[in-house]
Amino acid sequence: MALTIKGEVSDDSEICSEGEKEFLMLKKRKNKKKRPKSPQESHHWWYALAVVTLLAVASRQIGLDKPSGTVWDEVHFGTFANHYINRTFYHDVHPPLGKMMIAGAAWLTGYNATFDFSVGKEYTPDINYIGIRGMMALLGAMLVPLSFLVVWEASFSLNASIIASVCVLCDTFVHRLNTLLLLDPPLLVAIVACVYGTFKFHNQRHREWSLAWWSWLMFTGVCLGAVTSIKYVGVFTVLYVGVHTAYQLFSILIDSSRPVWHVFPHTAARVLGLIILPIAVYLSTFVIHFWVLTAWSVNGGGFYPTKFFAAFSNTEYDNVTFPEHIHYGANVTIQSSRPICGYLESWYDLFPSEYTAPCQQVTTSTIKDDEALMWTIKKVDLEAGSVIDGGDPKAAPVLVQNGDFVMLTHAETGRSLRSHGHRAPITKRHYQVCGYGDDGAGGPFETWEVVIPGEAKGANLTIINQDFMLRHWKMNCYLKANEMVKLPKEWAFNGAKEVTCSKNPTQPGTLWHINWNNSPKLVKSVHARERAVGLWDKIYQQHLNMFIGNAVLTPPEDMERAARPWMWPILWQMQTMAAYVVNNATREEVYVIGMTNPLVTYLNLACLAGLLLLAFLHSYWERRWKGRSDPAADHRADVLGSCWWLVLSWAFHYLPFFFMSRVLYYHHYCPSYIFSCMITGVFISWACETIASWGPETRRQAILLGLLMSLVVLLFASYAAFFPLATYLSGIVFEANPRMNPYLDYFYLGQMWPEFGYRKNEFDVVTTTKVELWRDDILENPHLNATLYYSTLLNTTANTPTLQPVRASNFTLWTPTASSLVGVPYLNLEDGDELKGLQSVFGGKIIFDDKTTFESVTDAGGTARSEAEVEAGKGDADEGEG
């Protein structure tokens, strides 16, 4: 798997040891046919590089005006460009470098950041979208010459370099991605440039410590920093470079011609160039990011803690002062300190009874609605069984302190924050949290203890930058927000996330802070901006949000466009990137398609399989005829040695997707796809040279040239045939599309063509499939596919029962009962495990019939109560769930 040295020994032998000189001489003789020797051959190399580069630049400038509206993620990245030009902050799951490049391209065209990038919207005359796309296409065109250079450094074969670059040039999906306002053009260029730098640096190892050696090391480090600053899939490139670097250091360590200590300065140089320098580049992009974005926007307020967005201008905290502490009777808003969760909120709607107890919903949301967010904080006196609401304006203010027992009443609805023995609607291992009680009434199940981690008992609770927990007094659980659990849209507001009560206080989401404080009895003395974070805390908070945001990036509405990794190499389905209705009368539509060139796709697949077969046959030959000299065997060894690092790069950028749970799309395969084109170039070059060697010696060069030219012509012909897919399609569904070749139907696999007039009979069969309820395992069904269309709506639930509110509780009702558990639809009372769980809650035997009885029940203080005492409390409200 070692990369071979192809340099001229005579130029650099004076800086090599004796062992290295001998090694270089052997390599020179072994590979003498691969290096251009004459000026004419050198000119051929430059001519080939220039031609493929010009073709790439020219072809990528074609069709930039089609379509004339937003395509796929242009909606997002165009919006981010608006934020950079207007200098307003935004939330996104990707690092900033690629988005800043798009914003820079837009700014250079004179764009004034006034266009509303929305789905399917036509660009207005005042935005030069062709110029912006043209700059991105110019950047994406660099993939072709970079592919040429990578293959050259790996194999030093001009034929392989030309074929690989032509495969990249003639691919329709690479063309499409590189002509849109997406992160893919800079990302793909950075990945391939990083791999090129790795190969180039490795091939300078006979000139170590020279200027060229240091230059290519630093080039690779800058590219590493750039690739991780564009998208976090760049970490796969980092892993590849790390493995390659470990191989280089291991080769130095086992080299008997040099001392062992040589590995230490080499390790230090690589730490500097491949770790410290990339980190510096990566952090510098965030410094520029926050230097540009100084004002706040409506995008992302609830995604970040208050101490983060208080540092920006144009917020509700501009020129606002708060009391530093909170007194009882104050109205406050509470926000989760966990990113993405948002504000603690409630409204009049109830939880559906088929999920949990039908009491008032309490959730979190990133949308700030003052009416839904305001809570009144009251003090609970456990000994007296009473509540101090702090409503008397003449009474002295009583501050909220660590260790206090409190009740939080929703200001708009009058219901208090409650937890009890019912399970949470989605996370069944947690207790439900809901709103309960009429007109601010409450009881033991509405009592919470304020816990400020790291502070002494009695310490005052402060605003904005101090986190606290709420421990339920009765259930001994902690109020928890969960960014991973979004409640169903059928009965919860869009984007609302689940709030539960967890027994584990160390779980993420149990920390909260006061977002807004209205304590009129206290002097307003603290400016909110004084509690804001600095630059490095901003960078930390944004990273936390990006990592969590990537983990929860599973929007169900995008499942039609999603594709699993196994579909990518075989082109199982296309990716519809946009669709516009251009004629309402005829229903004619314009489509933007993401699909690789089928010829290149299947050629890459065949070459990957052929390479494995070649490796097996070569290994067999080495063992069967060990020690026999054979030029063909040496050639095969060179080809395999050139390909293995490319195969490793393909695997590093492809296989990790099999272990991801987030939604995936076809464009995630593009980095691996480009490396498979490089493998194809090396393998086909070897195959053509081998076939040519079978002919007469005088005609071998002509045969080789004929084979290579035939392949190149075939690739360009396929590019011309599939080029409409790289621009746009227009037509009517289920009617033959005149712009598409009918023979494309022979490439049918999976669900490629039914949207565009092919396989209509199969489409009709599919639409008869009845899907009553969407299931997570439906994508694993080999008879169904994510692109299928259904005749019934998904995510529908029939016969939803009428919801009834739960009666209120108060502190005069301390006797627990279990009457409210009878007839609850989500509890299976015949289940032995369920009964055991209820027995553990009530501390005794439970008999469910017309008359609910207990052997013994413990009260709030842990004292056992007799059956008679329980019966005396019969008729009380549902205090027994817990």
CSV table of N, CA and C in Angstrom, one decimal, residues 334-336 341-347 351 356 360-365 375 417-419 422-427 430-435 448 470 478-487 491 496-502 509-510 512:
chain,number,residue,atom,x,y,z
A,334,ILE,N,-38.9,31.2,31.8
A,334,ILE,CA,-37.8,30.2,32.1
A,334,ILE,C,-37.4,29.6,30.8
A,335,GLN,N,-36.1,29.5,30.6
A,335,GLN,CA,-35.6,28.9,29.4
A,335,GLN,C,-34.6,27.7,29.7
A,336,SER,N,-34.7,26.7,28.9
A,336,SER,CA,-33.8,25.6,29.1
A,336,SER,C,-32.3,26.0,28.8
A,341,CYS,N,-33.7,23.5,22.9
A,341,CYS,CA,-34.9,23.2,23.6
A,341,CYS,C,-35.9,24.4,23.6
A,342,GLY,N,-35.4,25.5,24.1
A,342,GLY,CA,-36.2,26.7,24.0
A,342,GLY,C,-36.8,27.1,25.4
A,343,TYR,N,-38.0,27.7,25.4
A,343,TYR,CA,-38.6,28.2,26.6
A,343,TYR,C,-39.6,27.3,27.1
A,344,LEU,N,-39.8,27.3,28.4
A,344,LEU,CA,-40.9,26.5,29.1
A,344,LEU,C,-42.2,27.2,28.9
A,345,GLU,N,-43.2,26.5,28.3
A,345,GLU,CA,-44.4,27.2,27.9
A,345,GLU,C,-45.6,26.2,28.2
A,346,SER,N,-46.8,26.8,28.2
A,346,SER,CA,-48.0,26.0,28.3
A,346,SER,C,-49.1,26.8,27.6
A,347,TRP,N,-50.2,26.1,27.3
A,347,TRP,CA,-51.4,26.7,26.7
A,347,TRP,C,-52.6,25.8,27.1
A,351,PHE,N,-53.2,17.2,26.8
A,351,PHE,CA,-52.5,16.0,26.2
A,351,PHE,C,-53.6,15.0,25.8
A,356,THR,N,-51.3,9.9,27.4
A,356,THR,CA,-51.0,10.1,28.8
A,356,THR,C,-52.2,10.7,29.4
A,360,GLN,N,-53.3,19.7,31.0
A,360,GLN,CA,-52.9,20.8,30.2
A,360,GLN,C,-51.4,20.6,29.7
A,361,GLN,N,-51.2,20.8,28.5
A,361,GLN,CA,-49.8,20.6,27.9
A,361,GLN,C,-48.8,21.6,28.4
A,362,VAL,N,-47.6,21.1,28.8
A,362,VAL,CA,-46.5,21.9,29.1
A,362,VAL,C,-45.3,21.3,28.2
A,363,THR,N,-44.7,22.2,27.5
A,363,THR,CA,-43.7,21.8,26.5
A,363,THR,C,-42.6,22.9,26.5
A,364,THR,N,-41.7,22.7,25.6
A,364,THR,CA,-40.7,23.8,25.3
A,364,THR,C,-40.8,24.1,23.8
A,365,SER,N,-40.5,25.4,23.5
A,365,SER,CA,-40.6,25.8,22.1
A,365,SER,C,-39.5,26.9,21.9
A,375,TRP,N,-44.6,32.8,33.7
A,375,TRP,CA,-44.9,32.0,34.9
A,375,TRP,C,-44.8,32.9,36.2
A,417,LEU,N,-47.5,24.2,37.4
A,417,LEU,CA,-46.6,23.1,36.8
A,417,LEU,C,-46.7,21.9,37.7
A,418,ARG,N,-46.9,20.7,37.1
A,418,ARG,CA,-47.2,19.5,37.9
A,418,ARG,C,-46.5,18.3,37.3
A,419,SER,N,-46.2,17.4,38.2
A,419,SER,CA,-45.8,16.1,37.8
A,419,SER,C,-46.4,15.0,38.7
A,422,HIS,N,-48.2,9.4,36.3
A,422,HIS,CA,-48.5,9.1,34.9
A,422,HIS,C,-47.2,9.2,34.0
A,423,ARG,N,-47.1,8.3,33.0
A,423,ARG,CA,-46.0,8.4,32.2
A,423,ARG,C,-46.0,9.6,31.2
A,424,ALA,N,-44.8,10.0,30.8
A,424,ALA,CA,-44.8,11.1,29.8
A,424,ALA,C,-45.3,10.6,28.5
A,425,PRO,N,-45.8,11.5,27.7
A,425,PRO,CA,-46.5,11.1,26.4
A,425,PRO,C,-45.6,10.3,25.5
A,426,ILE,N,-44.3,10.7,25.3
A,426,ILE,CA,-43.4,10.0,24.4
A,426,ILE,C,-42.4,9.2,25.1
A,427,THR,N,-41.6,9.8,26.0
A,427,THR,CA,-40.6,9.1,26.8
A,427,THR,C,-41.2,8.5,28.0
A,430,HIS,N,-40.0,8.3,31.8
A,430,HIS,CA,-40.1,9.5,32.6
A,430,HIS,C,-41.5,9.8,33.0
A,431,TYR,N,-41.7,10.6,34.0
A,431,TYR,CA,-43.0,11.1,34.5
A,431,TYR,C,-43.5,12.2,33.6
A,432,GLN,N,-44.8,12.3,33.6
A,432,GLN,CA,-45.5,13.4,32.8
A,432,GLN,C,-45.3,14.7,33.6
A,433,VAL,N,-45.2,15.8,32.8
A,433,VAL,CA,-45.2,17.1,33.3
A,433,VAL,C,-46.4,17.9,32.6
A,434,CYS,N,-47.2,18.5,33.3
A,434,CYS,CA,-48.4,19.2,32.7
A,434,CYS,C,-48.8,20.4,33.6
A,435,GLY,N,-49.8,21.1,33.1
A,435,GLY,CA,-50.4,22.2,33.9
A,435,GLY,C,-51.7,21.7,34.6
A,448,TRP,N,-42.2,22.1,43.8
A,448,TRP,CA,-40.9,21.9,43.3
A,448,TRP,C,-39.8,22.5,44.2
A,470,LEU,N,-35.1,22.1,39.0
A,470,LEU,CA,-36.4,22.0,39.7
A,470,LEU,C,-36.6,20.5,40.0
A,478,TYR,N,-36.6,15.4,38.4
A,478,TYR,CA,-36.2,16.7,38.0
A,478,TYR,C,-36.8,17.1,36.6
A,479,LEU,N,-37.2,18.3,36.6
A,479,LEU,CA,-37.8,18.9,35.4
A,479,LEU,C,-36.8,18.8,34.2
A,480,LYS,N,-37.1,18.2,33.1
A,480,LYS,CA,-36.2,18.0,32.0
A,480,LYS,C,-36.8,18.4,30.7
A,481,ALA,N,-36.0,19.1,29.9
A,481,ALA,CA,-36.3,19.4,28.5
A,481,ALA,C,-35.5,18.4,27.6
A,482,ASN,N,-36.2,18.0,26.5
A,482,ASN,CA,-35.5,17.0,25.6
A,482,ASN,C,-35.6,17.5,24.2
A,483,GLU,N,-34.4,17.9,23.7
A,483,GLU,CA,-34.3,18.4,22.3
A,483,GLU,C,-34.5,17.4,21.3
A,484,MET,N,-34.4,16.1,21.7
A,484,MET,CA,-34.5,15.0,20.7
A,484,MET,C,-36.0,14.6,20.4
A,485,VAL,N,-36.9,15.0,21.3
A,485,VAL,CA,-38.3,14.5,21.2
A,485,VAL,C,-39.2,15.7,20.8
A,486,LYS,N,-39.6,15.7,19.6
A,486,LYS,CA,-40.6,16.7,19.1
A,486,LYS,C,-41.9,16.0,19.1
A,487,LEU,N,-42.9,16.7,19.7
A,487,LEU,CA,-44.2,16.1,19.9
A,487,LEU,C,-45.0,16.1,18.6
A,491,TRP,N,-51.4,17.0,17.6
A,491,TRP,CA,-52.0,17.5,18.9
A,491,TRP,C,-51.1,18.5,19.6
A,496,ALA,N,-43.1,22.0,19.0
A,496,ALA,CA,-43.1,21.9,20.5
A,496,ALA,C,-42.3,20.6,20.9
A,497,LYS,N,-41.5,20.7,21.9
A,497,LYS,CA,-40.7,19.5,22.4
A,497,LYS,C,-41.2,19.1,23.7
A,498,GLU,N,-40.9,17.8,24.0
A,498,GLU,CA,-41.4,17.2,25.3
A,498,GLU,C,-40.7,17.7,26.5
A,499,VAL,N,-41.5,17.9,27.6
A,499,VAL,CA,-40.9,18.2,28.9
A,499,VAL,C,-41.4,17.1,29.8
A,500,THR,N,-40.4,16.5,30.5
A,500,THR,CA,-40.7,15.4,31.4
A,500,THR,C,-40.1,15.6,32.8
A,501,CYS,N,-40.3,14.6,33.7
A,501,CYS,CA,-39.6,14.7,35.0
A,501,CYS,C,-38.8,13.4,35.1
A,502,SER,N,-37.5,13.5,35.2
A,502,SER,CA,-36.6,12.4,35.2
A,502,SER,C,-36.0,12.2,36.6
A,509,GLY,N,-30.5,18.6,29.9
A,509,GLY,CA,-31.8,19.2,29.8
A,509,GLY,C,-32.4,19.4,31.2
A,510,THR,N,-31.7,19.1,32.3
A,510,THR,CA,-32.3,19.4,33.6
A,510,THR,C,-31.9,20.8,34.1
A,512,TRP,N,-32.0,24.9,33.9
A,512,TRP,CA,-32.8,26.0,33.4
A,512,TRP,C,-32.2,27.3,33.9
